[in-house]
Amino acid sequence: RRVFANTLPKIFIDPIEIIEAENGQIALDVLANNPDTILIFLDVNMPFMKGDEFLIQAHIKFPKVIKVMLTGQADKDAIDRVTKDA
């Protein structure tokens, strides 16, 4: 998490704000209140909501936002759901 927070501001020309969320529902609320969001990084394993479920909901509600799911625990079923539904 800290790697992204330290690296991403160096990549973008304009200043960026990095907002972290404790779980998927909070992240959806954050997205709803920050319409200029351009990029989401998430993990498959998140509290209260699996990453694939979050990704599908985020894609439906915020289709223009770029979504990147990183994980060290690949789950073929989760990948299949995201590929099909997002």
Tab-separated table of C-alpha atoms in Angstrom:
chain	number	residue	atom	x	y	z
A	1	ARG	CA	0.000	0.000	0.000
A	2	ARG	CA	2.728	2.435	0.908
A	3	VAL	CA	4.562	1.739	-2.352
A	4	PHE	CA	1.632	3.125	-4.323
A	5	ALA	CA	1.197	6.099	-2.021
A	6	ASN	CA	4.865	6.987	-2.435
A	7	THR	CA	5.238	6.189	-6.145
A	8	LEU	CA	2.029	7.350	-7.843
A	9	PRO	CA	2.449	11.074	-7.095
A	10	LYS	CA	5.824	10.938	-8.859
A	11	ILE	CA	4.275	9.466	-12.024
A	12	PHE	CA	1.514	12.029	-12.560
A	13	ILE	CA	2.305	15.549	-13.773
A	14	ASP	CA	-0.558	17.150	-11.863
A	15	PRO	CA	-0.849	16.739	-8.108
A	16	ILE	CA	-2.997	13.781	-7.094
A	17	GLU	CA	-4.830	12.849	-3.949
A	18	ILE	CA	-4.613	9.274	-2.713
A	19	ILE	CA	-7.554	8.110	-0.630
A	20	GLU	CA	-7.479	4.785	1.195
A	21	ALA	CA	-10.568	2.899	2.308
A	22	GLU	CA	-10.772	0.289	5.052
A	23	ASN	CA	-13.243	-1.920	3.174
A	24	GLY	CA	-15.218	-2.235	-0.038
A	25	GLN	CA	-18.346	-0.433	1.150
A	26	ILE	CA	-16.335	2.549	2.362
A	27	ALA	CA	-14.479	2.542	-0.962
A	28	LEU	CA	-17.788	2.684	-2.873
A	29	ASP	CA	-18.868	5.608	-0.687
A	30	VAL	CA	-15.542	7.353	-1.300
A	31	LEU	CA	-15.990	6.898	-5.063
A	32	ALA	CA	-19.517	8.299	-4.922
A	33	ASN	CA	-18.207	11.404	-3.144
A	34	ASN	CA	-15.158	11.862	-5.390
A	35	PRO	CA	-16.366	12.017	-9.000
A	36	ASP	CA	-12.911	12.899	-10.322
A	37	THR	CA	-11.457	9.536	-9.296
A	38	ILE	CA	-9.496	8.053	-12.187
A	39	LEU	CA	-7.864	4.941	-10.753
A	40	ILE	CA	-8.624	2.247	-8.172
A	41	PHE	CA	-6.171	-0.331	-6.835
A	42	LEU	CA	-7.653	-3.161	-4.819
A	43	ASP	CA	-6.896	-6.607	-3.507
A	44	VAL	CA	-9.000	-9.738	-3.777
A	45	ASN	CA	-8.989	-10.039	0.015
A	46	MET	CA	-10.768	-7.106	1.632
A	47	PRO	CA	-12.799	-6.875	4.848
A	48	PHE	CA	-16.594	-7.330	4.529
A	49	MET	CA	-16.565	-7.576	0.715
A	50	LYS	CA	-14.379	-9.654	-1.580
A	51	GLY	CA	-12.403	-7.779	-4.200
A	52	ASP	CA	-14.251	-9.356	-7.120
A	53	GLU	CA	-17.615	-8.287	-5.672
A	54	PHE	CA	-16.293	-4.760	-5.137
A	55	LEU	CA	-14.862	-4.652	-8.656
A	56	ILE	CA	-18.176	-5.660	-10.221
A	57	GLN	CA	-20.130	-3.069	-8.202
A	58	ALA	CA	-17.547	-0.368	-8.889
A	59	HIS	CA	-17.616	-1.121	-12.608
A	60	ILE	CA	-21.408	-0.875	-12.739
A	61	LYS	CA	-21.517	2.395	-10.787
A	62	PHE	CA	-18.290	3.967	-12.089
A	63	PRO	CA	-17.572	2.468	-15.527
A	64	LYS	CA	-15.035	5.121	-16.571
A	65	VAL	CA	-12.759	4.611	-13.560
A	66	ILE	CA	-9.719	2.427	-14.251
A	67	LYS	CA	-9.696	-0.558	-11.919
A	68	VAL	CA	-6.629	-2.659	-11.091
A	69	MET	CA	-6.917	-5.722	-8.878
A	70	LEU	CA	-3.636	-6.958	-7.418
A	71	THR	CA	-3.355	-10.078	-5.352
A	72	GLY	CA	-0.975	-12.736	-4.238
A	73	GLN	CA	-3.846	-15.183	-3.957
A	74	ALA	CA	-5.308	-15.897	-7.378
A	75	ASP	CA	-8.814	-17.338	-7.298
A	76	LYS	CA	-9.987	-18.660	-10.660
A	77	ASP	CA	-13.667	-18.331	-9.715
A	78	ALA	CA	-13.193	-14.667	-8.742
A	79	ILE	CA	-11.326	-13.957	-11.977
A	80	ASP	CA	-14.090	-15.649	-13.980
A	81	ARG	CA	-16.802	-13.594	-12.194
A	82	VAL	CA	-14.987	-10.323	-12.824
A	83	THR	CA	-14.304	-11.185	-16.452
A	84	LYS	CA	-17.942	-12.048	-16.995
A	85	ASP	CA	-19.649	-9.339	-14.912
A	86	ALA	CA	-17.353	-6.302	-14.990
